[in-house]
Structure formats: structure tokens, C-alpha cells
């Protein structure tokens, strides 16, 4: 009798293209919706942009060295769609492929397994002008781009993540306008929700038929909402939030159905074979988890509710995000109980704390160490209780451009001085290095 191959647990870090690369108009890259959004005054704090970010496009060898010394076995990065296809479709940009070829080759030479995310929110602006994810044609555009990227890099990149956090993209970008493309439009929100699923399903099918050796998955931000004020209406809205945020993406992928309470709002966009196209087998599910949401009913809000602040007495990060590792464990257990889940990778988890550069030139981020320690222990409790988790990626390798908050929220294991681009590993970097070294014989 053959025994199943033992899967090594992968320890990694994660980043995303627009948040770190910079070089936004170099070597043929065209703007994404995040370039447009960030260059619109007052959309991002202090009107900061990702024009330079961590200058990773030029400094990627230094960043890979940092990862090599950290000892990570895997690195999750994302591909900038408009670097490969400046118009989003059609004409290819060879120099864009060159960059990712170099990156992947150097990662492999350093012994680091690349996990490539195809869409981490930086949609080519040219496609937004055609309606972006509100336009059903996005399914074909995305799938063509996915196949192209995977054909070029897929002799070396085995792990492909279709989307990053479609709930965040749909909700923050189309319902509350906090992220690019900055819309507050209910129709665009529901159309985008469905078309993200459809694009993902279409790409999964196309990639699967190209190469069965690829490990295909997607990354969802899973967190639960609870009533912020104990009222019945807020409790109902918290359930609505859970359906919109989690159920609308987990449901069609893993059980072939949208949450019944939401279906009527999505129906105008659903065509006859769509749910079959969306329910594709995946080799793994990426889960990003940060915090629990406190939901308050707000009848005049576009979707009927708003996010309230975390109650004052609870422990929080500098973002005001609640710290509760047991909630992370319970989210994983619930996923495991409710769905036929494929193996899981924690593709993001981490914390923003206001870091201080001490007079000794170091960053003593004991709070981040405590956070990571708690969340990793919670993940391990879920593993002990049967959840099949294969890896954990800290968000993030280094401080970066945190979307509408610009460079303020520092999530990195490595501090970046955005004036000089100097990288300084924080205490959490050394702590994570030691943790990885101590676990390297675990399975
Ligand atoms: C997630 C995003 C990631 C980063 C972290 C803090 O929602 O996927 O890019 O901004 O939050």
C-alpha cells in the first residue's frame, strides 16, 4: 500500500506588485487603476502613490537576499497585469515578462518556492475604461492573461493564485469607494462580485486544461462580522456582511451556490451555465485573515450597514484591528466544518504596529512578535483539530504602500526607509527566522 507523500509545511512571506514594485512607467508598463486612483488628489492619505514604493523592481535581488537569510521556503508575490499586457489584452510587453523571469529564476536559485498571484487589485486602466469587472467580458480578458502568464512562467512557477481577496476588491472598490476604482455603485458592486467569480472559474478551467501539474488556487479574505451594538438590526446586517464577504465567494466555489439571502441581488448578472463555470476544483485555498468586523446597521448606506470601530476595551493593532488569535482558529475550524475544503495556505496574516527605530539602529517590535506568535499558535491548534493547512505567509516581507493609507501602516518584518530605500530587518524578522529554523524538520 502506498502512503501519501508527506507535504512539508511551507513558511513564507507575501507582497503584492503595486505595493512594492515602483517603476510604474518603466519598460513599457501602463497604468493600472491604482495608478489612476492614487494620482487623484485625496484618495490616498497624504496623496501618496506607489510610483516608487519599495523600488522592488530594481532592488529585487536585495529583497530575495533578505528572504534567503530569513529562511523562508516560499514567497507569495503578485504579477502586475499591465506590465505584461499594457492594454490588458492584445499586445504583449516582453520587458514585463523579463522582470518576472528574473525574479522567479532568482527565487528558485535561492531555494524559495514562488507562489504567483495573478490579480492583486491592479487592473489595467485600459480595461477599467471598458467597464472593468462590471463588464462580463472580464472573464475572457482575465483568463487569457492568466494563461499567458502561466505559459511563460509556469515551467518554474507551480503555484498559481487566481485572485487576491475578491471581497475587498468588490466592496472597498465598488460599494464604499475607498479603493480603486473608487465607485459607490450598487450595480457595479454586485456585477463585480459575480464577475470576479466568473473570471476566476474561467481562468481555472483554462489553466487546468493547459497543464495538469500546476497547483491552482485562489485567495479569500475570510473574517466574520458580529453586531456592533447588540441590536437585532445590526445582527441581521452582520449576517448580510458574512454572506457578502465570505459566502458570496466560498459558496459558489466550494458548494456551487450563492447565499440564498443574496441571490436575488446577483441574479441580474448570472447566466445559465455560470455556477458550473465557477465551481471548479482547486488544489488549494488561500486564506487571508486579519480581524473580526463589528457591523452596525445603517439604513441609508448603499448596502445597509457600516463597519464600526473595534470596541475600546479590546486589544488592537495600530490600525485599530482587533487582536484575537482564537477567532482565527475558529474561522479555520468553521471553514473546515462547513465546506469540503481543499488544503489551505494562510496566504496573509500579520499586523501593523507603529514601529520605532531605536538609538541602537534596530526596531524592537515586540508587539508584532507577540501577534505572530499568537496567530501561529492558533493556526496550529486548528491543524491539530484536523484542518489541513500547508503553509503560512506573513504579511508582509517589508513595509510597503498600504493602499488608501499610503505608507503609514507598517506591516513589514523589514523596515523600509522610503527616503533612502534602506532596509532594516526588525526584531520580528529574526524571531521568524528562528521559528522557521526550529520548525524546519516538522511536517
Ligand atoms: C490585505 C491585502 C494586502 C495588505 C493587507 C494588510 O487585505 O490583501 O495587500 O494590504 O491587507
Tab-separated table of C-alpha atoms and ligand atoms in Angstrom:
chain	number	residue	atom	x	y	z
A	1	UNK	CA	0.000	0.000	0.000
A	2	UNK	CA	1.397	3.372	-0.905
A	3	UNK	CA	1.436	6.059	1.751
A	4	UNK	CA	0.535	9.614	0.773
A	5	UNK	CA	3.584	11.787	0.177
A	6	UNK	CA	4.396	13.864	3.243
A	7	UNK	CA	3.856	17.507	2.466
A	8	UNK	CA	6.396	19.831	4.034
A	9	UNK	CA	4.794	22.817	5.734
A	10	UNK	CA	5.852	25.990	3.948
A	11	UNK	CA	6.813	29.129	5.830
A	12	UNK	CA	6.735	32.238	3.711
A	13	UNK	CA	6.118	35.920	3.309
A	14	UNK	CA	3.810	37.810	0.973
A	15	UNK	CA	3.796	41.036	-1.028
A	16	UNK	CA	1.877	42.500	-3.982
A	17	UNK	CA	3.015	44.212	-7.151
A	18	UNK	CA	1.615	47.735	-6.784
A	19	UNK	CA	2.541	47.845	-3.120
A	20	UNK	CA	6.252	47.246	-3.647
A	21	UNK	CA	7.459	47.400	-7.251
A	22	UNK	CA	7.510	51.095	-8.170
A	23	UNK	CA	8.858	51.626	-11.720
A	24	UNK	CA	5.316	52.394	-12.768
A	25	UNK	CA	6.167	53.859	-16.137
A	26	UNK	CA	9.272	51.881	-16.852
A	27	UNK	CA	9.929	49.257	-19.503
A	28	UNK	CA	6.537	49.516	-21.134
A	29	UNK	CA	4.262	49.157	-18.095
A	30	UNK	CA	0.991	51.035	-18.499
A	31	UNK	CA	-1.132	52.438	-15.666
A	32	UNK	CA	-3.390	50.299	-13.539
A	33	UNK	CA	-6.464	51.571	-11.737
A	34	UNK	CA	-4.301	52.044	-8.663
A	35	UNK	CA	-2.027	54.486	-10.513
A	36	UNK	CA	-5.080	56.461	-11.556
A	37	UNK	CA	-6.668	56.326	-8.112
A	38	UNK	CA	-3.509	57.244	-6.208
A	39	UNK	CA	-2.892	60.173	-8.546
A	40	UNK	CA	-6.372	61.528	-7.883
A	41	UNK	CA	-5.958	64.052	-5.052
A	42	UNK	CA	-7.105	62.981	-1.576
A	43	UNK	CA	-7.866	59.386	-2.456
A	44	UNK	CA	-4.787	58.176	-0.591
A	45	UNK	CA	-3.573	59.652	2.697
A	46	UNK	CA	-1.130	62.490	2.075
A	47	UNK	CA	-1.849	61.835	-1.634
A	48	UNK	CA	0.906	59.225	-1.615
A	49	UNK	CA	1.314	56.922	-4.618
A	50	UNK	CA	3.027	53.654	-5.466
A	51	UNK	CA	5.240	55.390	-8.049
A	52	UNK	CA	8.382	54.360	-6.208
A	53	UNK	CA	7.078	52.207	-3.340
A	54	UNK	CA	9.914	49.859	-2.255
A	55	UNK	CA	11.598	50.197	-5.647
A	56	UNK	CA	11.498	46.419	-5.670
A	57	UNK	CA	11.601	46.415	-9.479
A	58	UNK	CA	15.236	47.484	-9.165
A	59	UNK	CA	16.045	46.037	-5.761
A	60	UNK	CA	14.518	42.592	-6.033
A	61	UNK	CA	17.895	40.845	-5.666
A	62	UNK	CA	18.419	42.559	-2.300
A	63	UNK	CA	14.882	41.567	-1.281
A	64	UNK	CA	15.469	37.939	-2.261
A	65	UNK	CA	18.656	38.007	-0.187
A	66	UNK	CA	16.596	39.188	2.776
A	67	UNK	CA	14.266	36.247	2.239
A	68	UNK	CA	17.107	33.806	1.869
A	69	UNK	CA	18.561	34.896	5.207
A	70	UNK	CA	15.106	34.726	6.711
A	71	UNK	CA	14.976	31.112	5.647
A	72	UNK	CA	11.502	31.207	4.084
A	73	UNK	CA	10.659	28.285	1.848
A	74	UNK	CA	8.042	30.171	-0.150
A	75	UNK	CA	7.287	33.672	-1.358
A	76	UNK	CA	3.915	34.936	-2.487
A	77	UNK	CA	4.132	37.858	-4.895
A	78	UNK	CA	1.704	39.210	-7.462
A	79	UNK	CA	2.085	39.945	-11.131
A	80	UNK	CA	1.281	43.378	-12.469
A	81	UNK	CA	-1.153	42.658	-15.310
A	82	UNK	CA	-0.358	45.957	-17.054
A	83	UNK	CA	3.365	45.154	-17.069
A	84	UNK	CA	2.690	42.055	-19.164
A	85	UNK	CA	-0.223	43.403	-21.179
A	86	UNK	CA	-0.213	47.203	-21.050
A	87	UNK	CA	-3.682	47.393	-22.585
A	88	UNK	CA	-4.888	44.467	-20.505
A	89	UNK	CA	-5.223	42.305	-23.605
A	90	UNK	CA	-3.624	42.004	-27.002
A	91	UNK	CA	-0.099	43.273	-27.356
A	92	UNK	CA	2.436	41.720	-25.003
A	93	UNK	CA	5.233	43.616	-23.320
A	94	UNK	CA	8.368	41.463	-23.428
A	95	UNK	CA	10.229	43.588	-20.887
A	96	UNK	CA	7.494	42.911	-18.371
A	97	UNK	CA	7.972	39.177	-18.756
A	98	UNK	CA	11.735	39.674	-18.424
A	99	UNK	CA	11.283	41.147	-14.958
A	100	UNK	CA	9.197	38.240	-13.657
A	101	UNK	CA	11.513	35.741	-15.328
A	102	UNK	CA	14.456	37.244	-13.465
A	103	UNK	CA	12.523	37.325	-10.211
A	104	UNK	CA	11.418	33.700	-10.491
A	105	UNK	CA	14.856	32.464	-11.529
A	106	UNK	CA	16.494	34.215	-8.593
A	107	UNK	CA	13.891	32.932	-6.146
A	108	UNK	CA	14.456	29.378	-7.290
A	109	UNK	CA	18.213	29.842	-7.114
A	110	UNK	CA	17.717	30.924	-3.501
A	111	UNK	CA	15.673	27.793	-2.811
A	112	UNK	CA	12.397	29.695	-2.441
A	113	UNK	CA	9.169	28.360	-3.977
A	114	UNK	CA	7.276	31.085	-5.836
A	115	UNK	CA	3.510	31.451	-5.344
A	116	UNK	CA	2.246	33.867	-8.006
A	117	UNK	CA	-0.984	35.810	-7.566
A	118	UNK	CA	-2.452	36.842	-10.891
A	119	UNK	CA	-4.702	39.625	-9.671
A	120	UNK	CA	-3.944	41.655	-6.581
A	121	UNK	CA	-6.267	44.560	-7.474
A	122	UNK	CA	-4.115	46.453	-10.014
A	123	UNK	CA	-6.412	46.092	-13.007
A	124	UNK	CA	-5.038	47.669	-16.203
A	125	UNK	CA	-6.628	51.107	-16.526
A	126	UNK	CA	-7.397	50.318	-20.171
A	127	UNK	CA	-9.736	47.546	-19.037
A	128	UNK	CA	-11.401	49.741	-16.435
A	129	UNK	CA	-12.244	52.052	-19.305
A	130	UNK	CA	-14.180	49.157	-20.785
A	131	UNK	CA	-16.073	48.683	-17.544
A	132	UNK	CA	-13.507	46.623	-15.628
A	133	UNK	CA	-15.090	43.906	-13.518
A	134	UNK	CA	-18.548	45.331	-14.150
A	135	UNK	CA	-18.179	44.060	-17.699
A	136	UNK	CA	-18.786	40.347	-18.171
A	137	UNK	CA	-16.043	40.263	-20.809
A	138	UNK	CA	-13.558	40.427	-17.949
A	139	UNK	CA	-13.860	36.638	-17.673
A	140	UNK	CA	-12.194	36.210	-21.060
A	141	UNK	CA	-9.683	39.024	-20.575
A	142	UNK	CA	-8.570	37.642	-17.228
A	143	UNK	CA	-8.421	34.080	-18.400
A	144	UNK	CA	-6.333	34.973	-21.472
A	145	UNK	CA	-3.924	36.930	-19.301
A	146	UNK	CA	-3.737	34.077	-16.779
A	147	UNK	CA	-2.912	31.547	-19.476
A	148	UNK	CA	-0.284	33.808	-20.996
A	149	UNK	CA	1.424	34.451	-17.643
A	150	UNK	CA	1.332	30.781	-16.710
A	151	UNK	CA	2.592	29.613	-20.077
A	152	UNK	CA	5.619	31.902	-19.789
A	153	UNK	CA	6.449	31.336	-16.138
A	154	UNK	CA	4.762	28.022	-15.462
A	155	UNK	CA	7.760	25.865	-16.301
A	156	UNK	CA	9.130	27.198	-12.993
A	157	UNK	CA	6.129	28.568	-11.096
A	158	UNK	CA	3.931	25.727	-9.968
A	159	UNK	CA	1.577	27.520	-7.574
A	160	UNK	CA	-0.930	29.935	-9.083
A	161	UNK	CA	-3.352	32.068	-7.107
A	162	UNK	CA	-6.138	33.463	-9.303
A	163	UNK	CA	-7.423	36.379	-7.227
A	164	UNK	CA	-6.474	38.180	-4.060
A	165	UNK	CA	-9.394	38.931	-1.751
A	166	UNK	CA	-12.220	39.453	-4.239
A	167	UNK	CA	-14.486	40.597	-1.390
A	168	UNK	CA	-12.195	43.504	-0.609
A	169	UNK	CA	-11.874	44.396	-4.270
A	170	UNK	CA	-15.637	44.345	-4.814
A	171	UNK	CA	-16.641	46.051	-1.582
A	172	UNK	CA	-13.967	48.672	-0.980
A	173	UNK	CA	-13.623	49.459	-4.685
A	174	UNK	CA	-17.265	49.476	-5.782
A	175	UNK	CA	-19.549	49.893	-2.767
A	176	UNK	CA	-17.727	52.338	-0.499
A	177	UNK	CA	-15.219	53.835	-2.919
A	178	UNK	CA	-12.276	53.595	-0.532
A	179	UNK	CA	-10.134	51.662	-3.013
A	180	UNK	CA	-9.654	51.860	-6.775
A	181	UNK	CA	-11.648	52.202	-8.957
A	182	UNK	CA	-13.366	54.339	-6.311
A	183	UNK	CA	-17.006	53.598	-7.118
A	184	UNK	CA	-20.044	53.758	-4.860
A	185	UNK	CA	-22.443	51.971	-7.133
A	186	UNK	CA	-24.598	49.065	-6.049
A	187	UNK	CA	-24.964	47.632	-9.542
A	188	UNK	CA	-21.218	47.751	-10.117
A	189	UNK	CA	-20.714	46.095	-6.734
A	190	UNK	CA	-22.972	43.128	-7.468
A	191	UNK	CA	-21.817	42.786	-11.071
A	192	UNK	CA	-18.196	42.841	-9.906
A	193	UNK	CA	-18.873	40.251	-7.210
A	194	UNK	CA	-20.257	37.832	-9.765
A	195	UNK	CA	-17.740	38.598	-12.493
A	196	UNK	CA	-14.813	38.080	-10.116
A	197	UNK	CA	-16.130	34.567	-9.519
A	198	UNK	CA	-16.754	34.015	-13.193
A	199	UNK	CA	-13.306	35.278	-14.203
A	200	UNK	CA	-11.745	33.019	-11.591
A	201	UNK	CA	-13.682	29.977	-12.767
A	202	UNK	CA	-12.921	30.657	-16.404
A	203	UNK	CA	-9.213	31.052	-15.705
A	204	UNK	CA	-9.105	27.931	-13.527
A	205	UNK	CA	-10.631	25.893	-16.335
A	206	UNK	CA	-8.277	27.324	-18.940
A	207	UNK	CA	-5.181	26.788	-16.806
A	208	UNK	CA	-6.211	23.273	-15.853
A	209	UNK	CA	-6.611	22.317	-19.494
A	210	UNK	CA	-3.142	23.737	-20.252
A	211	UNK	CA	-1.176	21.904	-17.611
A	212	UNK	CA	-2.445	19.487	-15.010
A	213	UNK	CA	0.776	19.763	-12.985
A	214	UNK	CA	0.035	23.313	-11.893
A	215	UNK	CA	-1.303	23.772	-8.382
A	216	UNK	CA	-4.228	26.129	-8.795
A	217	UNK	CA	-5.961	28.089	-6.091
A	218	UNK	CA	-7.336	31.433	-5.073
A	219	UNK	CA	-7.058	33.669	-2.021
A	220	UNK	CA	-10.051	34.803	0.000
A	221	UNK	CA	-10.131	37.195	2.906
A	222	UNK	CA	-12.227	35.369	5.451
A	223	UNK	CA	-13.381	37.121	8.555
A	224	UNK	CA	-16.636	37.148	10.442
A	225	UNK	CA	-18.832	40.072	11.285
A	226	UNK	CA	-20.722	40.480	14.549
A	227	UNK	CA	-23.251	43.065	15.676
A	228	UNK	CA	-21.514	46.204	16.911
A	229	UNK	CA	-24.311	47.345	19.196
A	230	UNK	CA	-26.247	44.259	20.245
A	231	UNK	CA	-29.307	45.355	18.251
A	232	UNK	CA	-31.323	42.917	16.185
A	233	UNK	CA	-30.999	45.005	13.024
A	234	UNK	CA	-27.215	45.071	13.353
A	235	UNK	CA	-27.199	41.301	13.936
A	236	UNK	CA	-29.156	40.853	10.693
A	237	UNK	CA	-26.721	43.140	8.904
A	238	UNK	CA	-23.770	41.191	10.323
A	239	UNK	CA	-25.229	38.090	8.684
A	240	UNK	CA	-25.614	40.064	5.460
A	241	UNK	CA	-21.996	41.083	5.756
A	242	UNK	CA	-20.921	37.464	6.281
A	243	UNK	CA	-22.879	36.438	3.182
A	244	UNK	CA	-21.469	39.235	1.028
A	245	UNK	CA	-17.916	38.990	2.305
A	246	UNK	CA	-17.425	35.250	2.785
A	247	UNK	CA	-20.397	33.331	1.429
A	248	UNK	CA	-20.514	35.008	-1.988
A	249	UNK	CA	-17.013	33.692	-2.717
A	250	UNK	CA	-16.727	30.487	-0.680
A	251	UNK	CA	-20.217	29.332	-1.622
A	252	UNK	CA	-20.079	29.285	-5.433
A	253	UNK	CA	-16.514	27.951	-5.481
A	254	UNK	CA	-16.899	25.169	-2.924
A	255	UNK	CA	-20.609	24.322	-2.964
A	256	UNK	CA	-21.870	25.720	-6.242
A	257	UNK	CA	-24.305	28.241	-4.786
A	258	UNK	CA	-24.557	31.840	-3.673
A	259	UNK	CA	-26.012	32.525	-0.221
A	260	UNK	CA	-29.787	32.346	-0.643
A	261	UNK	CA	-30.351	35.750	1.019
A	262	UNK	CA	-28.189	37.475	-1.601
A	263	UNK	CA	-29.205	35.572	-4.707
A	264	UNK	CA	-31.908	37.969	-5.897
A	265	UNK	CA	-29.428	40.860	-5.899
A	266	UNK	CA	-26.961	38.899	-8.008
A	267	UNK	CA	-29.486	37.312	-10.357
A	268	UNK	CA	-29.436	40.083	-12.969
A	269	UNK	CA	-25.791	39.176	-13.690
A	270	UNK	CA	-25.956	35.384	-13.575
A	271	UNK	CA	-26.323	33.488	-16.851
A	272	UNK	CA	-27.341	29.888	-17.269
A	273	UNK	CA	-24.066	27.990	-17.016
A	274	UNK	CA	-22.240	30.425	-14.733
A	275	UNK	CA	-22.470	28.491	-11.490
A	276	UNK	CA	-21.000	25.413	-13.143
A	277	UNK	CA	-18.191	27.501	-14.590
A	278	UNK	CA	-17.425	28.954	-11.166
A	279	UNK	CA	-17.438	25.694	-9.225
A	280	UNK	CA	-14.022	24.468	-10.282
A	281	UNK	CA	-11.848	22.075	-8.357
A	282	UNK	CA	-8.968	23.900	-6.698
A	283	UNK	CA	-5.777	22.337	-5.399
A	284	UNK	CA	-5.646	24.737	-2.503
A	285	UNK	CA	-7.458	27.614	-0.930
A	286	UNK	CA	-5.531	30.690	0.191
A	287	UNK	CA	-6.941	32.268	3.330
A	288	UNK	CA	-6.066	35.768	4.465
A	289	UNK	CA	-7.204	36.650	7.938
A	290	UNK	CA	-6.719	39.812	9.954
A	291	UNK	CA	-9.591	40.661	12.303
A	292	UNK	CA	-13.230	40.350	13.244
A	293	UNK	CA	-15.627	43.018	11.947
A	294	UNK	CA	-18.109	44.968	14.026
A	295	UNK	CA	-21.156	45.686	11.905
A	296	UNK	CA	-23.752	48.376	12.555
A	297	UNK	CA	-26.999	48.709	10.630
A	298	UNK	CA	-27.156	51.938	8.629
A	299	UNK	CA	-30.296	52.070	6.500
A	300	UNK	CA	-29.071	54.874	4.255
A	301	UNK	CA	-25.761	53.146	3.436
A	302	UNK	CA	-25.598	51.587	-0.018
A	303	UNK	CA	-25.550	48.043	1.344
A	304	UNK	CA	-27.439	48.753	4.558
A	305	UNK	CA	-24.645	48.752	7.106
A	306	UNK	CA	-21.309	50.191	8.120
A	307	UNK	CA	-18.182	48.956	9.859
A	308	UNK	CA	-17.933	50.241	13.408
A	309	UNK	CA	-14.726	50.677	15.383
A	310	UNK	CA	-13.480	47.724	17.427
A	311	UNK	CA	-14.823	48.136	20.997
A	312	UNK	CA	-12.417	50.253	23.037
A	313	UNK	CA	-11.631	47.655	25.698
A	314	UNK	CA	-10.327	45.049	23.229
A	315	UNK	CA	-6.661	44.630	22.265
A	316	UNK	CA	-5.876	46.180	18.884
A	317	UNK	CA	-3.104	46.784	16.398
A	318	UNK	CA	-2.150	50.334	15.410
A	319	UNK	CA	-4.802	50.015	12.677
A	320	UNK	CA	-7.489	49.512	15.300
A	321	UNK	CA	-7.874	45.904	14.116
A	322	UNK	CA	-8.815	43.573	16.946
A	323	UNK	CA	-6.189	41.100	18.120
A	324	UNK	CA	-7.818	37.749	18.856
A	325	UNK	CA	-5.935	34.636	17.755
A	326	UNK	CA	-8.759	32.369	18.930
A	327	UNK	CA	-11.043	33.972	16.357
A	328	UNK	CA	-8.513	32.995	13.667
A	329	UNK	CA	-8.564	29.403	14.923
A	330	UNK	CA	-12.364	29.398	14.970
A	331	UNK	CA	-12.607	30.826	11.444
A	332	UNK	CA	-10.411	27.970	10.231
A	333	UNK	CA	-12.436	25.383	12.131
A	334	UNK	CA	-15.688	26.770	10.758
A	335	UNK	CA	-14.360	26.649	7.205
A	336	UNK	CA	-13.345	23.057	7.730
A	337	UNK	CA	-16.742	22.116	9.137
A	338	UNK	CA	-18.916	23.956	6.625
A	339	UNK	CA	-17.190	23.216	3.352
A	340	UNK	CA	-15.411	20.430	1.556
A	341	UNK	CA	-12.224	22.442	1.778
A	342	UNK	CA	-9.132	21.709	-0.258
A	343	UNK	CA	-5.778	22.095	1.536
A	344	UNK	CA	-5.350	25.601	2.904
A	345	UNK	CA	-2.445	28.005	2.803
A	346	UNK	CA	-2.613	31.029	5.070
A	347	UNK	CA	-1.581	33.412	2.333
A	348	UNK	CA	-1.642	36.519	4.562
A	349	UNK	CA	-1.633	37.274	8.244
A	350	UNK	CA	0.265	39.969	10.072
A	351	UNK	CA	-0.038	43.297	11.807
A	352	UNK	CA	0.628	46.979	11.526
A	353	UNK	CA	2.235	48.438	14.593
A	354	UNK	CA	3.847	51.857	14.744
A	355	UNK	CA	7.493	50.898	14.699
A	356	UNK	CA	10.269	52.986	16.197
A	357	UNK	CA	13.836	52.931	15.002
A	358	UNK	CA	15.752	52.755	18.296
A	359	UNK	CA	19.002	54.528	19.016
A	360	UNK	CA	20.776	51.190	18.566
A	361	UNK	CA	19.614	51.247	14.920
A	362	UNK	CA	17.141	48.389	15.488
A	363	UNK	CA	13.386	48.015	15.512
A	364	UNK	CA	12.250	46.274	18.693
A	365	UNK	CA	8.780	45.268	17.575
A	366	UNK	CA	7.854	43.010	20.472
A	367	UNK	CA	4.159	43.640	19.755
A	368	UNK	CA	4.455	42.168	16.225
A	369	UNK	CA	6.327	39.157	17.604
A	370	UNK	CA	3.577	38.574	20.163
A	371	UNK	CA	0.953	38.931	17.443
A	372	UNK	CA	2.602	36.452	15.092
A	373	UNK	CA	3.332	34.029	17.901
A	374	UNK	CA	-0.321	34.065	18.977
A	375	UNK	CA	-1.706	33.664	15.472
A	376	UNK	CA	0.708	30.903	14.510
A	377	UNK	CA	-0.199	29.011	17.687
A	378	UNK	CA	-3.878	29.460	16.867
A	379	UNK	CA	-3.289	28.133	13.354
A	380	UNK	CA	-1.505	25.141	14.830
A	381	UNK	CA	-4.448	24.462	17.128
A	382	UNK	CA	-6.668	24.353	14.044
A	383	UNK	CA	-4.210	21.977	12.373
A	384	UNK	CA	-4.229	19.744	15.433
A	385	UNK	CA	-8.007	19.654	15.186
A	386	UNK	CA	-7.921	18.397	11.623
A	387	UNK	CA	-7.724	21.458	9.373
A	388	UNK	CA	-5.366	20.672	6.504
A	389	UNK	CA	-3.096	23.735	6.434
A	390	UNK	CA	0.042	23.504	4.323
A	391	UNK	CA	1.735	26.844	4.786
A	392	UNK	CA	1.740	30.284	6.383
A	393	UNK	CA	2.809	33.561	4.759
A	394	UNK	CA	3.449	36.653	6.882
A	395	UNK	CA	2.087	39.901	5.509
A	396	UNK	CA	4.477	41.350	4.778
A	397	UNK	CA	8.117	40.843	3.935
A	398	UNK	CA	8.641	44.595	4.174
A	399	UNK	CA	6.826	47.851	4.842
A	400	UNK	CA	5.039	48.954	1.703
A	401	UNK	CA	2.312	51.056	0.127
A	402	UNK	CA	-0.800	50.130	2.066
A	403	UNK	CA	-3.429	51.230	-0.428
A	404	UNK	CA	-5.604	54.143	0.711
A	405	UNK	CA	-3.453	54.587	3.821
A	406	UNK	CA	-0.257	55.109	1.848
A	407	UNK	CA	2.987	54.362	3.656
A	408	UNK	CA	1.659	54.913	7.190
A	409	UNK	CA	0.725	51.352	8.120
A	410	UNK	CA	3.956	49.425	8.556
A	411	UNK	CA	3.317	45.677	8.299
A	412	UNK	CA	6.815	44.519	7.392
A	413	UNK	CA	9.232	42.131	9.016
A	414	UNK	CA	11.713	44.506	7.409
A	415	UNK	CA	11.535	48.261	7.874
A	416	UNK	CA	11.871	50.321	4.716
A	417	UNK	CA	13.034	53.918	4.888
A	418	UNK	CA	11.095	55.312	1.952
A	419	UNK	CA	13.509	58.243	1.535
A	420	UNK	CA	16.663	56.186	1.234
A	421	UNK	CA	15.175	52.726	0.464
A	422	UNK	CA	17.308	51.346	3.275
A	423	UNK	CA	16.005	48.009	4.533
A	424	UNK	CA	16.356	47.217	8.245
A	425	UNK	CA	15.213	43.814	9.484
A	426	UNK	CA	13.085	44.249	12.598
A	427	UNK	CA	13.287	42.008	15.674
A	428	UNK	CA	10.262	40.134	14.273
A	429	UNK	CA	12.347	39.203	11.225
A	430	UNK	CA	14.927	37.471	13.452
A	431	UNK	CA	12.186	35.902	15.546
A	432	UNK	CA	10.508	34.496	12.415
A	433	UNK	CA	13.883	33.289	11.103
A	434	UNK	CA	14.469	31.365	14.334
A	435	UNK	CA	10.949	29.961	14.298
A	436	UNK	CA	11.367	28.690	10.753
A	437	UNK	CA	14.743	27.169	11.597
A	438	UNK	CA	13.302	25.445	14.657
A	439	UNK	CA	10.392	24.004	12.667
A	440	UNK	CA	12.259	23.012	9.564
A	441	UNK	CA	12.020	19.333	10.437
A	442	UNK	CA	8.275	19.456	11.141
A	443	UNK	CA	5.725	18.253	8.677
B	1	LIG	C1	-4.936	42.723	2.700
B	1	LIG	C2	-4.320	42.913	1.318
B	1	LIG	C3	-2.847	43.216	1.369
B	1	LIG	C4	-2.489	44.135	2.507
B	1	LIG	C5	-3.063	43.645	3.810
B	1	LIG	C6	-2.721	44.499	5.011
B	1	LIG	O1	-6.306	42.964	2.638
B	1	LIG	O2	-4.507	41.759	0.540
B	1	LIG	O3	-2.481	43.717	0.100
B	1	LIG	O4	-2.866	45.421	2.227
B	1	LIG	O5	-4.462	43.569	3.693
